[in-house]
PDB file of C-alpha atoms and ligand atoms in Angstrom:
ATOM      1  CA  UNK A   1      14.010   6.191  -8.134  1.00  0.00           C
ATOM      2  CA  UNK A   2      17.159   4.046  -7.518  1.00  0.00           C
ATOM      3  CA  UNK A   3      16.945   4.203  -3.680  1.00  0.00           C
ATOM      4  CA  UNK A   4      13.329   3.808  -3.276  1.00  0.00           C
ATOM      5  CA  UNK A   5      12.260   0.294  -1.732  1.00  0.00           C
ATOM      6  CA  UNK A   6       9.161   0.236  -3.639  1.00  0.00           C
ATOM      7  CA  UNK A   7      10.404   0.851  -6.909  1.00  0.00           C
ATOM      8  CA  UNK A   8      12.636  -1.925  -6.242  1.00  0.00           C
ATOM      9  CA  UNK A   9      10.040  -4.354  -5.189  1.00  0.00           C
ATOM     10  CA  UNK A  10       8.358  -3.114  -8.408  1.00  0.00           C
ATOM     11  CA  UNK A  11      11.464  -3.880 -10.398  1.00  0.00           C
ATOM     12  CA  UNK A  12      11.749  -7.534  -8.735  1.00  0.00           C
ATOM     13  CA  UNK A  13      14.734  -6.423  -7.090  1.00  0.00           C
ATOM     14  CA  UNK A  14      13.229  -6.895  -3.616  1.00  0.00           C
ATOM     15  CA  UNK A  15      10.711 -10.031  -3.090  1.00  0.00           C
ATOM     16  CA  UNK A  16       7.085  -9.156  -1.955  1.00  0.00           C
ATOM     17  CA  UNK A  17       4.046 -11.286  -1.320  1.00  0.00           C
ATOM     18  CA  UNK A  18       1.796 -10.011  -4.035  1.00  0.00           C
ATOM     19  CA  UNK A  19      -1.919  -9.559  -3.667  1.00  0.00           C
ATOM     20  CA  UNK A  20      -2.779  -7.853  -6.779  1.00  0.00           C
ATOM     21  CA  UNK A  21      -1.042  -6.465  -9.895  1.00  0.00           C
ATOM     22  CA  UNK A  22      -2.418  -4.322 -13.077  1.00  0.00           C
ATOM     23  CA  UNK A  23      -0.839  -2.177 -15.654  1.00  0.00           C
ATOM     24  CA  UNK A  24      -0.821   1.017 -13.168  1.00  0.00           C
ATOM     25  CA  UNK A  25      -1.004  -0.570  -9.491  1.00  0.00           C
ATOM     26  CA  UNK A  26       0.575  -3.282  -7.463  1.00  0.00           C
ATOM     27  CA  UNK A  27      -0.626  -4.430  -4.119  1.00  0.00           C
ATOM     28  CA  UNK A  28       1.759  -6.296  -1.563  1.00  0.00           C
ATOM     29  CA  UNK A  29       1.396  -7.665   1.941  1.00  0.00           C
ATOM     30  CA  UNK A  30       3.041  -5.459   4.680  1.00  0.00           C
ATOM     31  CA  UNK A  31       6.606  -6.893   5.970  1.00  0.00           C
ATOM     32  CA  UNK A  32       5.085  -5.693   9.583  1.00  0.00           C
ATOM     33  CA  UNK A  33       1.614  -5.985   9.577  1.00  0.00           C
ATOM     34  CA  UNK A  34      -0.403  -4.475  12.246  1.00  0.00           C
ATOM     35  CA  UNK A  35      -3.667  -6.353  11.861  1.00  0.00           C
ATOM     36  CA  UNK A  36      -4.330 -10.158  10.737  1.00  0.00           C
ATOM     37  CA  UNK A  37      -4.622  -8.699   7.129  1.00  0.00           C
ATOM     38  CA  UNK A  38      -2.745  -5.613   6.262  1.00  0.00           C
ATOM     39  CA  UNK A  39      -1.496  -4.812   2.426  1.00  0.00           C
ATOM     40  CA  UNK A  40      -0.409  -1.960   0.903  1.00  0.00           C
ATOM     41  CA  UNK A  41      -1.659  -0.422  -2.558  1.00  0.00           C
ATOM     42  CA  UNK A  42       1.164   1.452  -4.678  1.00  0.00           C
ATOM     43  CA  UNK A  43       1.150   3.044  -8.259  1.00  0.00           C
ATOM     44  CA  UNK A  44       3.970   1.999 -10.710  1.00  0.00           C
ATOM     45  CA  UNK A  45       4.600   5.368 -11.319  1.00  0.00           C
ATOM     46  CA  UNK A  46       7.053   6.687  -8.460  1.00  0.00           C
ATOM     47  CA  UNK A  47       5.064   9.761  -6.614  1.00  0.00           C
ATOM     48  CA  UNK A  48       6.779  10.545  -3.137  1.00  0.00           C
ATOM     49  CA  UNK A  49       3.703  11.427  -1.280  1.00  0.00           C
ATOM     50  CA  UNK A  50       0.045  12.384  -1.229  1.00  0.00           C
ATOM     51  CA  UNK A  51       1.149  16.028  -1.094  1.00  0.00           C
ATOM     52  CA  UNK A  52       3.047  15.561  -4.631  1.00  0.00           C
ATOM     53  CA  UNK A  53      -0.304  14.833  -6.219  1.00  0.00           C
ATOM     54  CA  UNK A  54      -2.116  17.341  -8.234  1.00  0.00           C
ATOM     55  CA  UNK A  55      -5.311  17.307 -10.416  1.00  0.00           C
ATOM     56  CA  UNK A  56      -3.417  15.017 -12.903  1.00  0.00           C
ATOM     57  CA  UNK A  57      -3.417  12.161 -10.223  1.00  0.00           C
ATOM     58  CA  UNK A  58      -7.247  12.461  -9.771  1.00  0.00           C
ATOM     59  CA  UNK A  59      -8.016   9.135 -11.776  1.00  0.00           C
ATOM     60  CA  UNK A  60      -4.770   7.225 -10.235  1.00  0.00           C
ATOM     61  CA  UNK A  61      -5.703   7.948  -6.711  1.00  0.00           C
ATOM     62  CA  UNK A  62      -9.181   7.194  -7.402  1.00  0.00           C
ATOM     63  CA  UNK A  63      -8.197   3.882  -8.781  1.00  0.00           C
ATOM     64  CA  UNK A  64      -5.937   3.082  -5.841  1.00  0.00           C
ATOM     65  CA  UNK A  65      -8.980   3.979  -3.166  1.00  0.00           C
ATOM     66  CA  UNK A  66     -11.391   1.983  -5.305  1.00  0.00           C
ATOM     67  CA  UNK A  67      -9.345  -1.100  -5.212  1.00  0.00           C
ATOM     68  CA  UNK A  68      -9.144  -0.903  -1.685  1.00  0.00           C
ATOM     69  CA  UNK A  69     -12.526  -2.641  -1.027  1.00  0.00           C
ATOM     70  CA  UNK A  70     -12.089  -5.330  -3.886  1.00  0.00           C
ATOM     71  CA  UNK A  71      -8.942  -6.388  -2.515  1.00  0.00           C
ATOM     72  CA  UNK A  72      -9.977  -6.344   1.102  1.00  0.00           C
ATOM     73  CA  UNK A  73     -13.011  -8.754   0.213  1.00  0.00           C
ATOM     74  CA  UNK A  74     -10.933 -11.142  -1.287  1.00  0.00           C
ATOM     75  CA  UNK A  75      -8.698 -10.822   1.616  1.00  0.00           C
ATOM     76  CA  UNK A  76     -11.641 -12.053   4.126  1.00  0.00           C
ATOM     77  CA  UNK A  77     -12.256  -8.489   5.336  1.00  0.00           C
ATOM     78  CA  UNK A  78     -15.985  -9.083   4.771  1.00  0.00           C
ATOM     79  CA  UNK A  79     -17.043  -6.819   7.991  1.00  0.00           C
ATOM     80  CA  UNK A  80     -14.911  -3.828   6.795  1.00  0.00           C
ATOM     81  CA  UNK A  81     -11.250  -2.557   6.929  1.00  0.00           C
ATOM     82  CA  UNK A  82      -9.380   0.408   7.494  1.00  0.00           C
ATOM     83  CA  UNK A  83      -7.291   2.712   5.174  1.00  0.00           C
ATOM     84  CA  UNK A  84      -4.402   4.868   5.802  1.00  0.00           C
ATOM     85  CA  UNK A  85      -2.092   7.189   3.786  1.00  0.00           C
ATOM     86  CA  UNK A  86       0.783   8.712   5.953  1.00  0.00           C
ATOM     87  CA  UNK A  87       1.823  11.760   4.269  1.00  0.00           C
ATOM     88  CA  UNK A  88       5.325  13.397   5.036  1.00  0.00           C
ATOM     89  CA  UNK A  89       7.620  13.108   7.901  1.00  0.00           C
ATOM     90  CA  UNK A  90       5.274  14.913  10.470  1.00  0.00           C
ATOM     91  CA  UNK A  91       2.758  12.166   9.000  1.00  0.00           C
ATOM     92  CA  UNK A  92       4.605   9.241   9.824  1.00  0.00           C
ATOM     93  CA  UNK A  93       5.701   8.461   6.243  1.00  0.00           C
ATOM     94  CA  UNK A  94       8.534   5.899   6.319  1.00  0.00           C
ATOM     95  CA  UNK A  95       8.518   4.895   2.575  1.00  0.00           C
ATOM     96  CA  UNK A  96       8.609   7.913   0.053  1.00  0.00           C
ATOM     97  CA  UNK A  97       6.770   6.248  -2.480  1.00  0.00           C
ATOM     98  CA  UNK A  98       2.820   7.038  -1.919  1.00  0.00           C
ATOM     99  CA  UNK A  99       0.755   3.883  -0.763  1.00  0.00           C
ATOM    100  CA  UNK A 100      -2.535   3.092   0.930  1.00  0.00           C
ATOM    101  CA  UNK A 101      -2.430   0.919   3.938  1.00  0.00           C
ATOM    102  CA  UNK A 102      -5.424  -1.320   3.753  1.00  0.00           C
ATOM    103  CA  UNK A 103      -5.885  -3.393   6.936  1.00  0.00           C
ATOM    104  CA  UNK A 104      -8.339  -5.120   9.516  1.00  0.00           C
ATOM    105  CA  UNK A 105      -9.498  -8.631  11.151  1.00  0.00           C
ATOM    106  CA  UNK A 106      -7.477  -7.982  14.495  1.00  0.00           C
ATOM    107  CA  UNK A 107      -4.000  -7.811  15.965  1.00  0.00           C
ATOM    108  CA  UNK A 108      -1.637 -10.478  14.465  1.00  0.00           C
ATOM    109  CA  UNK A 109       0.171 -10.295  17.833  1.00  0.00           C
ATOM    110  CA  UNK A 110      -1.519 -12.354  20.665  1.00  0.00           C
ATOM    111  CA  UNK A 111      -2.201 -10.877  23.798  1.00  0.00           C
ATOM    112  CA  UNK A 112      -2.617 -12.767  27.117  1.00  0.00           C
TER     113      UNK A 112
HETATM  114  P1  LIG B   1       4.714   4.327   5.876  1.00  0.00           P
HETATM  115  O1  LIG B   1       4.985   4.572   7.237  1.00  0.00           O
HETATM  116  O2  LIG B   1       3.470   4.674   5.897  1.00  0.00           O
HETATM  117  O3  LIG B   1       5.548   4.977   5.001  1.00  0.00           O
HETATM  118  O4  LIG B   1       4.999   2.610   5.654  1.00  0.00           O
HETATM  119  C1  LIG B   1       5.588   1.814   5.082  1.00  0.00           C
HETATM  120  C2  LIG B   1       5.046   0.547   5.291  1.00  0.00           C
HETATM  121  O5  LIG B   1       6.260  -0.052   4.407  1.00  0.00           O
HETATM  122  C3  LIG B   1       5.093   0.051   6.702  1.00  0.00           C
HETATM  123  O6  LIG B   1       4.204  -0.704   7.354  1.00  0.00           O
HETATM  124  C4  LIG B   1       6.316  -0.917   6.438  1.00  0.00           C
HETATM  125  O7  LIG B   1       6.231  -2.354   7.269  1.00  0.00           O
HETATM  126  C5  LIG B   1       6.202  -1.489   4.989  1.00  0.00           C
HETATM  127  N1  LIG B   1       7.176  -2.028   4.555  1.00  0.00           N
HETATM  128  C6  LIG B   1       8.700  -1.505   4.376  1.00  0.00           C
HETATM  129  N2  LIG B   1       9.464  -2.459   3.611  1.00  0.00           N
HETATM  130  C7  LIG B   1       8.502  -3.366   3.119  1.00  0.00           C
HETATM  131  C8  LIG B   1       8.739  -4.410   2.288  1.00  0.00           C
HETATM  132  N3  LIG B   1       9.959  -4.782   1.716  1.00  0.00           N
HETATM  133  N4  LIG B   1       7.827  -5.276   1.832  1.00  0.00           N
HETATM  134  C9  LIG B   1       6.509  -4.849   2.295  1.00  0.00           C
HETATM  135  N5  LIG B   1       6.337  -4.116   3.243  1.00  0.00           N
HETATM  136  C10 LIG B   1       7.398  -3.265   3.477  1.00  0.00           C
HETATM  137 ZN1  LIG B   2       9.674   4.454  -5.797  1.00  0.00          ZN
END
């Protein structure tokens, strides 16, 4: 997908702060974090949304989810974390390459 920002990250055309990479998955820090730790797990295969997945994607989706606690722990989220998958415009999805948000550890913006 030539116009997909996450495919451009995968191709090295846009820089990212990498958290993890294997043959089928990449994780990198969100550019606009809404917690002290906030990263995204994406498949290397372009899939637009969770609603585009079928039974053939069960293994991939399972591996994406199972990666979340491993990486969260490595990022220091020992007490727990949140996961989020926005799906479709009505679900608040802005980047149409499926991704799991993993975040926690408090708000990065200091409040008085
Ligand atoms: P969503 O609303 O679920 O589609 O979330 C897309 C997320 O991608 C947002 O939290 C953005 O901050 C994040 N994002 C967009 N562009 C980049 C980028 N170049 N590097 C890292 N994160 C990005
Ligand atoms: Zn893509």
